[in-house]
Structures are given as structure tokens and as C-alpha cells.
XYZ file of C-alpha atoms in Angstrom:
596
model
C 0.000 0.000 0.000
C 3.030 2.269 0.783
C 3.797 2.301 -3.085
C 0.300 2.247 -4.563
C -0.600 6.021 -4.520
C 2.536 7.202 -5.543
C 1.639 7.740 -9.208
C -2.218 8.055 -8.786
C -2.439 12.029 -9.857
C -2.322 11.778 -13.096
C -4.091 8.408 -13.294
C -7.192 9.347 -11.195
C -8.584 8.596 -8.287
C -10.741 5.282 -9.173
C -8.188 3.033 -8.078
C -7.712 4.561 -4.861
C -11.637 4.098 -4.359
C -10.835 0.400 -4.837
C -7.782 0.274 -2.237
C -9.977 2.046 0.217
C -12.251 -0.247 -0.158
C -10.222 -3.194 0.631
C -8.465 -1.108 3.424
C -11.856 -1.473 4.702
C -12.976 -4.713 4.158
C -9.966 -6.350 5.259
C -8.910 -7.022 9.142
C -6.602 -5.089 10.688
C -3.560 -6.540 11.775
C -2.629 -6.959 15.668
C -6.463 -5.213 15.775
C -9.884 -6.720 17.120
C -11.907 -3.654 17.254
C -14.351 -3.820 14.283
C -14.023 -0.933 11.548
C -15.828 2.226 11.634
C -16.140 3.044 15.155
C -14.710 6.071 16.973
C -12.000 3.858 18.988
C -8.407 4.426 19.819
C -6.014 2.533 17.306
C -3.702 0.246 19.518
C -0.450 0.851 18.256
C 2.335 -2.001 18.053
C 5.488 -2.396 15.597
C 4.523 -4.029 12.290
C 6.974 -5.196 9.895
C 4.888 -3.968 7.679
C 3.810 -1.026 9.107
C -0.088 -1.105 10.645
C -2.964 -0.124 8.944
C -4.863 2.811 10.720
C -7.937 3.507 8.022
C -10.037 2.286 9.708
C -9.695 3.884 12.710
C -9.818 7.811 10.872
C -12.735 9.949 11.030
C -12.620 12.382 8.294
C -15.020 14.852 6.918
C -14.563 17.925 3.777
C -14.143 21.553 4.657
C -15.626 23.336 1.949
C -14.844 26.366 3.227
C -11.320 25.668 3.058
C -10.190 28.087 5.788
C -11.029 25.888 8.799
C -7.994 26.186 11.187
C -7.168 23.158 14.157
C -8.691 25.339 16.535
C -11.777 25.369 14.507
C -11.927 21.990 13.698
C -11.249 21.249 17.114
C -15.173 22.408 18.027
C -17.293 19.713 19.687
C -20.187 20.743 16.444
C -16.775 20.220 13.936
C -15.603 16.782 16.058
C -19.302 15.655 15.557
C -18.563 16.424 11.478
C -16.025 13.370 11.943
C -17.744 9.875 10.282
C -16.076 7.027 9.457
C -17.714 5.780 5.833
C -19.042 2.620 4.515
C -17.257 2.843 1.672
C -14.614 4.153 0.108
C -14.051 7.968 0.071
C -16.096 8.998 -2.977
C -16.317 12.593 -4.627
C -15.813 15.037 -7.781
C -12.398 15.480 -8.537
C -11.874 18.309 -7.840
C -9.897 20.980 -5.427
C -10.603 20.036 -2.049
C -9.793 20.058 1.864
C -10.180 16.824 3.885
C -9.704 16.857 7.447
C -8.359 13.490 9.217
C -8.678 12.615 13.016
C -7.268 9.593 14.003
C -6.918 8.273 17.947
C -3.647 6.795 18.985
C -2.939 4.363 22.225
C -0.301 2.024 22.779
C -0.675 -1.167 22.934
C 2.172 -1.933 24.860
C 3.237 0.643 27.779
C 7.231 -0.316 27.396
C 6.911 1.047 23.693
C 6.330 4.940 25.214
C 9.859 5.719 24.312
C 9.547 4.568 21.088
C 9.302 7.466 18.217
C 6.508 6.609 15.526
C 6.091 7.178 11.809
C 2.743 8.486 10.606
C 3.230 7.545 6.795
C 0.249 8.736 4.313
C 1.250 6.999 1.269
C 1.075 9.802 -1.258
C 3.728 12.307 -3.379
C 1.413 14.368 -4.940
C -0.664 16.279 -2.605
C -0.409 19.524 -2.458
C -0.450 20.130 1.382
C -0.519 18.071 4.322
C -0.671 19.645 7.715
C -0.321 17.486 11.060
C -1.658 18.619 14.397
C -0.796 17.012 17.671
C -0.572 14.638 19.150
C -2.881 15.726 21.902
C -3.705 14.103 25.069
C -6.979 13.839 26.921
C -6.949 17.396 28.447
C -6.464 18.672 24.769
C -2.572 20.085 25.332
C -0.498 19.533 21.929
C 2.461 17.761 22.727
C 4.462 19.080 19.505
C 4.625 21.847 17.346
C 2.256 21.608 13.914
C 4.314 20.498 10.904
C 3.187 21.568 7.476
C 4.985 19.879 4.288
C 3.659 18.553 0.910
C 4.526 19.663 -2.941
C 3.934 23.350 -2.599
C 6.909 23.093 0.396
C 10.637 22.572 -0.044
C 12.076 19.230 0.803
C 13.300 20.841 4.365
C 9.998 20.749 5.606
C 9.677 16.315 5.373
C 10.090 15.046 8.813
C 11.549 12.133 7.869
C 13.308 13.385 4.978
C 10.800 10.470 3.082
C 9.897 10.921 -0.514
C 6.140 9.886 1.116
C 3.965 12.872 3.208
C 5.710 11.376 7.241
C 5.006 12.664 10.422
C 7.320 11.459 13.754
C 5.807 11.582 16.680
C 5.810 10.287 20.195
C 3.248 8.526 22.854
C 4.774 9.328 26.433
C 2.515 6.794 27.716
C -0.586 4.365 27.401
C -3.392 7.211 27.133
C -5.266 7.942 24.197
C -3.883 10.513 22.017
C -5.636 12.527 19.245
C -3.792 13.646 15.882
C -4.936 15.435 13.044
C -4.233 16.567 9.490
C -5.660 18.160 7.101
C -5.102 17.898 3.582
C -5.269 19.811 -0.023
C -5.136 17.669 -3.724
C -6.429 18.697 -6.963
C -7.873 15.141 -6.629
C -9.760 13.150 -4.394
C -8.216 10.422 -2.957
C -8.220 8.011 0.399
C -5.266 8.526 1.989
C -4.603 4.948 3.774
C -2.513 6.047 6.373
C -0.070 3.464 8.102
C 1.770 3.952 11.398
C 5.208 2.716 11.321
C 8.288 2.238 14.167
C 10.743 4.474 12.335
C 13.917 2.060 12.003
C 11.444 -0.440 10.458
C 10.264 2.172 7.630
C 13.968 3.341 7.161
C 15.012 -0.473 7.111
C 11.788 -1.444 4.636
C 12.417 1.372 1.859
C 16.201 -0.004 0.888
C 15.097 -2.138 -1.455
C 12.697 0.588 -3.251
C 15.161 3.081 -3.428
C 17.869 0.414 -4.789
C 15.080 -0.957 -6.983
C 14.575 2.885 -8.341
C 18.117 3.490 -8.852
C 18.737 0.654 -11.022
C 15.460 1.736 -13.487
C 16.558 5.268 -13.315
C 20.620 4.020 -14.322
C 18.254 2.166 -17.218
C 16.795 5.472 -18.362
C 19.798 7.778 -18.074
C 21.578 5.103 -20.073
C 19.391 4.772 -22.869
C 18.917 8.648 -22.905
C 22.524 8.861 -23.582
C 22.360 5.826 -26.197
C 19.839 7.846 -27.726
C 21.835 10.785 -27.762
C 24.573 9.210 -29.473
C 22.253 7.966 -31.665
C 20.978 11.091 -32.738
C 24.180 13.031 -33.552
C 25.306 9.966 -35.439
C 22.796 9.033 -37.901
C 20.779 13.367 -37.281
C 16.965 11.416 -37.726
C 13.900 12.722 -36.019
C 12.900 9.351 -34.387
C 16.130 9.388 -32.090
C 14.869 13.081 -30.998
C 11.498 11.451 -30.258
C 13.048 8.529 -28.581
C 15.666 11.015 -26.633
C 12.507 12.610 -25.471
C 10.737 9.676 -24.342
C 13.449 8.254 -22.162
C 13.590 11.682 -20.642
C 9.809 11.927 -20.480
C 9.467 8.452 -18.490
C 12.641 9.304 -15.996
C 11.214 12.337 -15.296
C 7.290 11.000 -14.841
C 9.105 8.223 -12.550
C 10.674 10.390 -10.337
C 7.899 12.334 -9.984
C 5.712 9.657 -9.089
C 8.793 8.521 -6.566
C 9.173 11.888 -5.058
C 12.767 12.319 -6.325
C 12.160 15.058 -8.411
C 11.175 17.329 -5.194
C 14.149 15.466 -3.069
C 16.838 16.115 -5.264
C 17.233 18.822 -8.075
C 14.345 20.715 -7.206
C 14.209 20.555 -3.319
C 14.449 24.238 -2.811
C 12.178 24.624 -5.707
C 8.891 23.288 -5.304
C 7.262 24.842 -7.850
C 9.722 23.907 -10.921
C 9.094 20.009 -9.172
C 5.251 20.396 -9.563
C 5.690 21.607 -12.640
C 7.937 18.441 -14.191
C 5.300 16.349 -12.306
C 2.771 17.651 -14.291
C 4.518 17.875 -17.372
C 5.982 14.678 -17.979
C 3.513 12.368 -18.253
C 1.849 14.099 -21.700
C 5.650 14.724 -22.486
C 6.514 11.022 -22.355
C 3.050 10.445 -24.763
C 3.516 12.968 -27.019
C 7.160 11.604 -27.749
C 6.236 8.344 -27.479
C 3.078 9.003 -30.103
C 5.748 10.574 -32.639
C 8.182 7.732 -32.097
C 6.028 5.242 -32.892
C 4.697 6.695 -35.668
C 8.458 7.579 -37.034
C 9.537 3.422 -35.867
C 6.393 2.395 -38.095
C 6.516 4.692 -41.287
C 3.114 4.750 -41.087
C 2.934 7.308 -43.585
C 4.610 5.102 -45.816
C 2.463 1.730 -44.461
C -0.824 3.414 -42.687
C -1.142 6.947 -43.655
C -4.717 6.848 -42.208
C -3.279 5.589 -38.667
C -0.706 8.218 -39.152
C -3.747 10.958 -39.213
C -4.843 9.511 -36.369
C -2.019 9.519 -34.497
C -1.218 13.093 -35.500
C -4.327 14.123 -34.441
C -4.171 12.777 -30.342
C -0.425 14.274 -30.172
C -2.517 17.832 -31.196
C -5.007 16.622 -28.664
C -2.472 16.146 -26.114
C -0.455 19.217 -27.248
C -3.220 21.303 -26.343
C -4.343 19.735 -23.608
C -0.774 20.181 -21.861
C -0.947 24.124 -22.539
C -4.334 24.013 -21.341
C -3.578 21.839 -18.196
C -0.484 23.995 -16.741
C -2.030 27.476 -17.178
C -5.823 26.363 -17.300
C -8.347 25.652 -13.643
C -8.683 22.045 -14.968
C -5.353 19.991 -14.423
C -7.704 16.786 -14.346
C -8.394 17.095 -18.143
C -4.959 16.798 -18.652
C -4.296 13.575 -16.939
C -7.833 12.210 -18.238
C -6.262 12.984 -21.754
C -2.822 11.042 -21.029
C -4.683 8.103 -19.837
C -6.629 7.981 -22.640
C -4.397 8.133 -25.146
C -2.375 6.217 -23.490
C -4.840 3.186 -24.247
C -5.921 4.535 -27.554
C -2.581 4.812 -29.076
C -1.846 0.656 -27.902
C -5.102 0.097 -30.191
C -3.650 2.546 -32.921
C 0.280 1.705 -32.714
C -0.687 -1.967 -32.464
C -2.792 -2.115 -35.785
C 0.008 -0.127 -37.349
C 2.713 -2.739 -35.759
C 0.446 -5.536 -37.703
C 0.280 -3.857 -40.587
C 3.720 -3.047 -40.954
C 5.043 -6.779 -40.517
C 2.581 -7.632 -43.032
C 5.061 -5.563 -44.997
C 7.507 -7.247 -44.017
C 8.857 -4.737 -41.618
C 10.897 -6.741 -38.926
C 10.920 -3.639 -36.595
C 7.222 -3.795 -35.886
C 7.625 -7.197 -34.101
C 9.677 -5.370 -31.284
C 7.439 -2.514 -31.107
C 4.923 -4.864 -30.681
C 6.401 -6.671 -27.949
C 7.101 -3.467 -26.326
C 3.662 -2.185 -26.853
C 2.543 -5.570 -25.328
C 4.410 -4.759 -21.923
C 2.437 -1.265 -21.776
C -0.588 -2.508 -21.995
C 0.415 -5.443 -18.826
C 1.835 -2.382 -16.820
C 0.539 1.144 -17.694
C -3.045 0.408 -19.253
C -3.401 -2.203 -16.213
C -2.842 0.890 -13.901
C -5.063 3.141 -16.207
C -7.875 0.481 -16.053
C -7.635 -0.112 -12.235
C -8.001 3.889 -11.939
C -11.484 3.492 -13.840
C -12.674 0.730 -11.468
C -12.446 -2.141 -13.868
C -9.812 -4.037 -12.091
C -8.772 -4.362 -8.257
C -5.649 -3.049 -7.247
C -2.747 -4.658 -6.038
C 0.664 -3.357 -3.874
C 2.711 -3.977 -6.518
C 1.335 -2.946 -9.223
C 3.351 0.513 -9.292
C 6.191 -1.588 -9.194
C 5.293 -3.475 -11.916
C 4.168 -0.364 -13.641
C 7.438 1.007 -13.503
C 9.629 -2.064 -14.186
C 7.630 -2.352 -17.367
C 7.952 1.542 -18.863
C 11.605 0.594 -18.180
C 11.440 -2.586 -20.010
C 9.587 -0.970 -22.950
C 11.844 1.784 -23.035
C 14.706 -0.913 -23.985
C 13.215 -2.871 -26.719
C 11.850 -0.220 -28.146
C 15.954 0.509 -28.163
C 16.203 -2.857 -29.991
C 13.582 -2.224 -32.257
C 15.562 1.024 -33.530
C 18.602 -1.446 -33.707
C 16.898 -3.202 -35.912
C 15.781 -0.752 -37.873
C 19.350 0.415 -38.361
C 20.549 -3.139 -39.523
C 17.241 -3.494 -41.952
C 18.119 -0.063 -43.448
C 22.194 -0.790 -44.014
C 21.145 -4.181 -45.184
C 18.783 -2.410 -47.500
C 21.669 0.198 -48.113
C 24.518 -2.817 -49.317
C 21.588 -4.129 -51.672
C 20.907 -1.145 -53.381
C 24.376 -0.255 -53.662
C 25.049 -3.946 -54.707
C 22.370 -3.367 -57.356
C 23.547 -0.065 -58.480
C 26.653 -1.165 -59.141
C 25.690 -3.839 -60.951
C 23.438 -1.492 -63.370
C 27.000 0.579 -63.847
C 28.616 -2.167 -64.793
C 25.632 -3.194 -66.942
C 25.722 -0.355 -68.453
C 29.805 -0.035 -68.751
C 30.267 3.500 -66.981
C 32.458 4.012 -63.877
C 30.158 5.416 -61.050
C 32.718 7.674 -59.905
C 34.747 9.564 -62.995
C 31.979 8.385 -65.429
C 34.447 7.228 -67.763
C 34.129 3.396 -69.291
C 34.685 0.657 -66.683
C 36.882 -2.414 -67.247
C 33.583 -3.920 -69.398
C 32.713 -0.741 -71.343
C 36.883 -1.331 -72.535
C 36.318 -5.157 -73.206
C 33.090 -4.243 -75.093
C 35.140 -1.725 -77.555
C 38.196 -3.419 -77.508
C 36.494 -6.736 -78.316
C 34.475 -5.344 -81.328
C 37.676 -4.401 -82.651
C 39.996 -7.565 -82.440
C 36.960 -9.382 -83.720
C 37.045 -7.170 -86.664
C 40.497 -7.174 -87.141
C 40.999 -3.709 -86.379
C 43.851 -2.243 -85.265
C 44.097 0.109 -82.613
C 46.895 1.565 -79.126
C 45.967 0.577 -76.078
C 47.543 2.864 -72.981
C 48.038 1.823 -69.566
C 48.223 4.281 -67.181
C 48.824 4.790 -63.755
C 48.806 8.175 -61.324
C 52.294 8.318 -59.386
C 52.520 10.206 -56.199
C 48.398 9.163 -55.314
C 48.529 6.897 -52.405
C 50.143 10.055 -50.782
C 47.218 12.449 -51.787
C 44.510 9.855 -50.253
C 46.932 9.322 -46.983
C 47.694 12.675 -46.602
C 44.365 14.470 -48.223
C 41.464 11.171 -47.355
C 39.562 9.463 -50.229
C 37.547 12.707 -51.184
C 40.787 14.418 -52.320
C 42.124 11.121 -54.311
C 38.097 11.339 -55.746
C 38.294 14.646 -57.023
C 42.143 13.909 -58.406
C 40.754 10.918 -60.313
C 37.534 13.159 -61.758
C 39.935 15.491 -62.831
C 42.432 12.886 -64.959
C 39.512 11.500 -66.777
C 38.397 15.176 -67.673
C 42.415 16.074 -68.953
C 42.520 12.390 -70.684
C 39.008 13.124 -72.620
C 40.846 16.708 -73.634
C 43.649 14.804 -75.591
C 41.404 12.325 -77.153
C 39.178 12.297 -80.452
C 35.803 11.470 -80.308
C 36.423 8.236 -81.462
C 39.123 7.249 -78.742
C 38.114 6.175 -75.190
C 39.364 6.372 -72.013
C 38.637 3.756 -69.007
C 39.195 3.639 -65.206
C 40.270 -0.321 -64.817
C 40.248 0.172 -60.712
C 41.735 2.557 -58.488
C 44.305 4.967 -60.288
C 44.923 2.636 -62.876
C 43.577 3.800 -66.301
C 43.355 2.758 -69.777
C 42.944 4.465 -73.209
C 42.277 3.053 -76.041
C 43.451 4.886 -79.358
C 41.281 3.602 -82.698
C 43.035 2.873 -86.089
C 46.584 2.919 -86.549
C 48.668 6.401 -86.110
C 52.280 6.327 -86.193
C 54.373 5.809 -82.980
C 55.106 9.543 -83.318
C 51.819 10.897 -82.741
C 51.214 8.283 -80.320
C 54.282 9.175 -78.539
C 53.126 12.560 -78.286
C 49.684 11.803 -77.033
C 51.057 10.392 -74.163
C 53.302 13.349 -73.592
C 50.623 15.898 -73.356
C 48.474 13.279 -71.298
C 51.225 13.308 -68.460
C 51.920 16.724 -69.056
C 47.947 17.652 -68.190
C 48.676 15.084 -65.306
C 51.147 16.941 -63.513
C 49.308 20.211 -63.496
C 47.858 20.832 -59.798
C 44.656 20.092 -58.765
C 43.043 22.340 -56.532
C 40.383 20.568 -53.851
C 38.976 22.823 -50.898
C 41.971 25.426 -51.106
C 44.883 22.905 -51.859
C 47.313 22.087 -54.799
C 47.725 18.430 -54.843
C 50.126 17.014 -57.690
C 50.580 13.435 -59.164
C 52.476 12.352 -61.665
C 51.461 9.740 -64.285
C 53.415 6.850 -66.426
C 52.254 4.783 -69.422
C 53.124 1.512 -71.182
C 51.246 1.138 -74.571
C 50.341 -1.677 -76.669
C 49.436 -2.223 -79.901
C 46.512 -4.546 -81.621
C 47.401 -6.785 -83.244
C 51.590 -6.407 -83.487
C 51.741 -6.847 -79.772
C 48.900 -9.162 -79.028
C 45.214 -10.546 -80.413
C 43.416 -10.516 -77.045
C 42.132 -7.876 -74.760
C 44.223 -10.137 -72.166
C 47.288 -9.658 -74.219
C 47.571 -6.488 -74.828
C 47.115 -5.495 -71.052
C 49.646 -7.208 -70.061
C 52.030 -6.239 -72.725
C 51.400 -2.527 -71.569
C 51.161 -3.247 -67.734
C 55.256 -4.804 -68.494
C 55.928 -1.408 -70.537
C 54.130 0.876 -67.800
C 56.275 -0.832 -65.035
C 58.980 -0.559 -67.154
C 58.598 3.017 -67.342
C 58.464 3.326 -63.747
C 61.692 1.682 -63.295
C 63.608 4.735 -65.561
C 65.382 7.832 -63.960
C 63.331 10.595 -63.035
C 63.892 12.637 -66.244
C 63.463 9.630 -68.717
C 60.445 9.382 -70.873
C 56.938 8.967 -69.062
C 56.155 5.967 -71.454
C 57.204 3.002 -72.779
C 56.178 0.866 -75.808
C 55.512 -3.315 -75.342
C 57.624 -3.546 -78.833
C 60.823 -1.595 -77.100
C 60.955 -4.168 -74.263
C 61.043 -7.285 -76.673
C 63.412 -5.801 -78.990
C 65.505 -5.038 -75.771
């Protein structure tokens, strides 16, 4: 019960008409005074704390400005009743007043200091009066904390509205408090021994570190994420993880604790805002994780239309008299979009879309943990202690594979990526073109080149290959050696005749192919002017970078009658021409090495 109200603002008060109810119904442990009676509550340590609903009288000021001593009247202790059933009501501002008689049980316990835990985070105001003993003296100053206070003002520095107190001795006792929510709610107070309380909320807090180090980590992955690949759905995903760690906290109490205890205001506002935040993002991501523009554009309407909705609702909830249409608003969408996300999920993997499975799952666990909390709120379902718990361990759990599901979505769309590149090149090659200097590739050449030897005619085929270029890509990166290699095919074409070709074979390696039969003078001099144009500097993003170039050059048919042949009679000449001084010739003929 400690942890059941701790989310309940924006979810309504239904379900804590149902835990009042069975705070009612069920026996009191350590007690055997029946329910609903005006009797002292005989306190005792609990492990578990004890139950004192149904020991409180409580009745509604509607004035709102009733003070202790007021309430304190014999015709305002008469207003005191002790329902049937659960507290019941419009949601709505209001003012309850709790009294609630205290005796111990056993005398030796009258050193003993006492917790006075009301299981809540979100209300507004709590003020405790008392205790006060039979002659009506307060034995302690009032203490007045809740949401509107700074974190100073919790007397037992617990994220939960606590009051300490003492019972010098085995007389009754009287304490009261009053309390102001934007909602109605029964507050099932518990009375604790203070180590025990300290002792039993370890494992909570270690329990809420751990989902909170799950959050901040995936906000971070998400981060990472978004600078990387600079897409919209790792913004929406970002803001979801930050959404849900800051709705969690808030529902904890850590928000007001930690960075905002000072602050009160700026925590009541995150409080408020975080739950629509966490919807709205998680709306958007969804509908980015789904393409359902692409697979549902009708869902996608839809969806567009409840994150307006909820847009305007948020706006309307923070500055507006009617925070409750707000948190109406989240929990309905919040079981509306499972409907809408799920059908887009299904149709999606009828698409084939492997992603949707994993947003399914994910959407599967909301609808076991939130919409179960949602549902309980309306009534529909009973409550349970650990259902916050649960509700929290799965928005954690969600928030993960919906971290896989983008995972996947990365591999689907690089696997999608290598085909179409795989494909594209392919089509290049079909078509004989280089992708990259849009000269011929190696099968444009074979295509020419074999038309010719099977025509028996003759033609020069240069090999050539850029010297000085591993130290442009090393020194400049691949986009320098790129724009070097755009450039040589443009200075080759400039030498050429309309009926010659030039082809990039791989890499810097290059090949031009010179139809008919000119003499080895004008070939010779081709090849002069093409390393010539070579050496000239080319200028990428501010910088000169030079290579230099050498050719070997074959002839069809004198130096072979295959494609095959020739290139490696001009590869032997080109590496021949690499082996000369530095101010030989930049070429070399196949016929000069065999005559050598």
C-alpha cells in the first residue's frame, strides 16, 4: 500500500476508491476492534507497518479556511464519520480533514518514536496537528509539508507525506491533518516504528536506482544515436526516455528530493509535465519506428491528431483551472494509441517490416503495466501493492526494446543500403560507366576493344597509372584522391578524339584506347601531353595536390590478339617506365621491351 498512490495524480482517483475499499474490508492486523467506530487505534510495531484507516474519522471543509482550533469544536468533532465505503467525490480541489486516535498497545513502547506515513507524493499540502492528550494540550509543534513546500519541511526526509511523533505513555492521544489535492483520494494512512520504515524502503530506493541508471543510459544511447545518424525518431526517442525518468521520479518523489528541493514549484511543474511529455514523444516515435505514412497513412492521421489533442491539452492543463483534463487525456491516449500503434505494428510486418515485431512486444508490456494501472483507476480491475512496481519495471522494459527495435531498424536499413548499392553497381557495370569519374569501366573497354579484335581492327591501347596518389589519399582522405581521379579522366578526354576512349580499370589505374593505326610519333606525343595535363595541380577545398602519371602502350594486333594480351604487354611497358630515372620518358612501348 506504501507504493500504490505514488503515481495516482495523473491516473485518477478510481483506483484509490478500490484500495480504500479493501483497506476497509480487510482485518486489521494486531487489531480486534471492528471498523468504523470512533476507537483508539492500539499501536504495536509491524513489519509492515499497521494499517490505521479504519480507525480515521474524516469529513470535507468546503470552506477551506477551517484552522485546528476550529476543527477542534465539539459541532466540527461531531462532522467526523467514518464511511461505509470508500471515500467517494468530484475530482476536484478540495480540503479533507483526518482525526485519528492513537494508544499504545504496549506501555514499554512509550519511548519509542513513531512514523505516521500517508502513502502519497502528490498532494499539495498536508498539515499534522498534535498529538494531543486527553486534556487537549499539543504535545508538539504543527508540521506543514507537501509539494507546494521545499524538501526541508519532510520530517523524515521520506519521498512519502511522514510525520514522527511520540506517545509518552498508554493514554489515548488525538492527531490530526488536514489535507489539499487537486484530486480526491483516500489517503490509507499506516503507522510505522521508524527504524522499520527506514530499514523497509532499501530495497525501493535500490530498486529505483537501477530503473533510473536504465533510463539515463538509454537517454545517452539515444543521444549518441541522434548526432550519429541526425533522424527525427532518435529526438522522439531522446525525449521519451527523458519523459518516463522524469514522470518516474515524480511519481517517486525524487524530483522534489533532489534537483528541485528548494524549488517546489519547478518540481510540480515536471510532475505535471511529464507524463503528456513522455506520450507525445512516445506518439511521434512510434509513428516515425512504423513509417506509417509510408504503411498506414490513415493511422498516421490519427495519431497526429491525439499528439494535437495532447499538445493542447498540456498548454491548457499547466495554465488552465482544470489539471484533471490533462491527466484524463494522457490516460486515454495512453490506451488509444496501444489500439492505434498496435494495428500499425500488424500492418507493418505484413510488410515485411521486422521492426514492428519489437514494437509490438514493447507495446505488449504497456498494456500489462501502464493500461493495467489506467484500467484499475477506472474501477475495472482491483488493485494490487505492486502494481506501481510493476508499472514502472515495465515503462523501463519498454523503453529498452523499443531501443532494440531502432537497432533493428538500423541493420534493416544498411542491409537495405549494401543491396541497393550492390544493385547499383551492378546497373554501372551493366551499363559499362564508372560510377565515380563516369568514364568506361573495365567492361565498357572489353566491349570496344572486343568489337575491334573481332574485326580485325587495329588500334593503341595505354596503360596508365597516377604516381605520387597513395600520398594524396593518406595525406588528403579518399575525397581528395576522388576529385584527383575526376579530374584525370576530364584532362585524358581533352587529348582524345571522339572516337578514342578512355577507361578507369580500378583505383588509379587507367586505360585508353586509341582507334586505327597512327604512327608511334603521334602516339608518342599523345602520351606526352596526357602526363603533361597530369602533372598540373589540382586544386580541392583550397589545396594544390600534384601526381604524376606513367604509361606503357600496346598495340593490336603487333603486340597481341586478345584484350588479355595487350594489357599485359602494356602493364610490363608501364612498369617498365616506372623503373627509368626521373627525367626519362613517361612511357614506354611493349615492342621496345622485346626488342631489348
Amino acid at each position: 500500500m506504501l507504493k500504490l498512490v505514488v503515481g495516482l495524480r495523473w491516473l485518477g482517483s478510481g483506483a484509490a476508491v478500490a484500495l480504500a475499499w479493501a483497506a476497509l474490508v480487510l482485518p486489521v492486523a494486531g487489531q480486534a476492534q471492528p471498523a468504523g467506530r470512533d476507537v483508539p487505534a492500539p499501536v504495536a510495531q509491524h513489519p509492515g507497518g499497521m494499517r490505521v484507516v479504519p480507525f480515521m474519522g474524516m469529513f470535507e471543509d468546503k470552506s477551506r479556511q477551517m484552522d485546528i482550533e476550529a476543527v477542534r469544536q465539539p459541532e466540527n468533532e461531531a462532522r467526523f464519520a467514518y464511511p461505509e465505503n470508500a471515500l467517494k467525490g468530484a475530482e476536484s480541489d478540495r480540503v479533507l480533514w483526518f482525526r485519528l486516535r492513537l494508544q499504545l498497545a504496549d506501555p514499554a513502547d512509550a519511548l519509542r518514536e513513531w512514523l505516521l506515513l500517508v502513502p502519497t507524493v502528490s498532494t499539495h499540502e498536508l498539515r499534522f496537528y498534535g498529538p494531543y492528550d486527553e486534556q487537549g494540550r499539543a504535545l508538539a509543534e504543527p508540521v506543514v509539508t507537501g509539494m507546494r513546500h521545499p524538501w526541508s519541511t519532510r520530517p523524515a526526509g521520506s519521498e512519502q507525506m511522514a510525520w514522527r511523533f511520540k506517545l509518552p505513555d498508554a493514554g489515548v492521544y488525538t492527531v490530526y491533518f488536514r489535507v489539499e489535492s487537486t484530486f480526491a483520494r483516500f489517503y490509507a494512512a499506516t503507522v510505522w516504528d521508524l527504524p522499520d520504515y527506514l530499514q523497509a524502503t532499501q530495497d525501493k530506493r535500490m530498486f529505483d536506482g537501477v530503473c533510473y541508471g536504465l533510463l539515463l543510459g538509454l537517454v545517452v544511447f539515444s543521444t549518441v544515436m541522434l548526432l550519429v545518424f541526425r533522424e527525427s525518431i532518435y529526438a522522439w526517442y531522446l525525449v521519451s526516455c527523458a519523459g518516463a525518468l522524469l514522470a518516474l521520479a515524480g511519481f517517486n518523489g525524487h524530483t522534489l528530493r533532489y534537483p528541485f528541493a528548494h524549488w517546489p514549484e519547478a518540481a510540480g511543474f515536471f510532475y505535471s509535465i511529464a507524463p503528456p511529455l513522455w506520450a507525445i514523444s512516445k506518439l511521434m516515435f512510434g509513428r516515425s519506428l512504423l513509417r506509417l505514412s509510408h504503411f498506414a497513412p490513415r493511422l498516421d492521421k490519427v495519431v497526429l491528431a491525439m499528439v494535437a489533442a495532447l499538445a493542447l491539452a498540456t498548454v491548457y492543463g499547466l495554465l488552465g483551472s482544470h489539471p484533471l483534463w490533462l491527466f484524463r487525456l494522457v490516460q486515454a491516449s495512453v490506451m488509444a494509441s496501444t489500439v492505434v500503434l498496435t494495428a500499425g505494428a500488424v500492418v507493418a510486418m505484413r510488410r515485411r517490416y521486422w521492426p514492428a515485431v519489437l514494437y509490438s512486444a514493447g507495446v505488449t508490456l504497456l498494456l500489462i503495466g501502464i493500461c493495467a494501472i489506467v484500467v484499475a483507476s477506472w474501477g475495472w480491475v482491483a488493485w494490487t501493492p505492486q502494481q506501481m512496481d510493476m508499472t514502472q519495471t515495465v515503462l523501463v522494459a519498454e523503453s529498452i526494446v523499443f531501443a532494440a527495435a531502432m537497432a533493428s531498424r538500423v541493420r534493416l536499413l544498411r542491409n537495405s543500403e549494401e543491396a541497393l548499392t550492390v544493385r547499383t553497381q551492378e546497373l554501372v557495370e551493366a551499363l559499362g560507366t564508372d560510377a565515380l569519374t563516369g568514364a568506361a569501366n573495365r567492361a565498357g573497354l572489353a566491349s570496344r576493344a572486343g568489337s575491334a579484335i573481332d574485326e580485325n581492327r587495329p588500334f593503341a591501347l595505354l596503360l596508365l597509372d597516377l604516381d605520387g596518389f597513395k600520398g594524396v589519399n593518406d595525406s588528403h582522405g579518399h575525397a581528395a584522391g576522388d576529385a584527383v581521379l575526376a579530374t584525370m579522366v576530364q584532362r585524358l578526354r581533352a587529348q582524345l578524339r571522339a572516337e578514342d576512349m578512355v577507361a578507369r580499370l580500378g583505383g588509379d589505374e587507367f586505360a585508353v584506347l586509341i582507334a586505327g593505326a597512327p604512327p608511334r610519333e603521334v602516339i608518342a606525343a599523345m602520351a606526352r601531353r596526357m602526363a603533361a595535363s597530369a602533372a598540373e595541380p589540382v586544386v580541392f577545398e583550397g589545396r594544390a595536390l600534384t601526381v604524376g602519371m606513367s604509361l606503357g602502350i600496346a598495340c593490336h594486333p603487333t603486340d597481341g590478339t586478345t584484350l588479355a594480351d595487350l594489357l599485359r604487354a602494356a602493364d610490363s611497358a608501364m612498369y617498365a617506365c616506372k623503373r627509368r630515372p626521373a627525367d626519362g620518358e613517361c612511357y614506354a612501348f611493349a615492342s621496345e621491351l622485346r626488342v631489348g
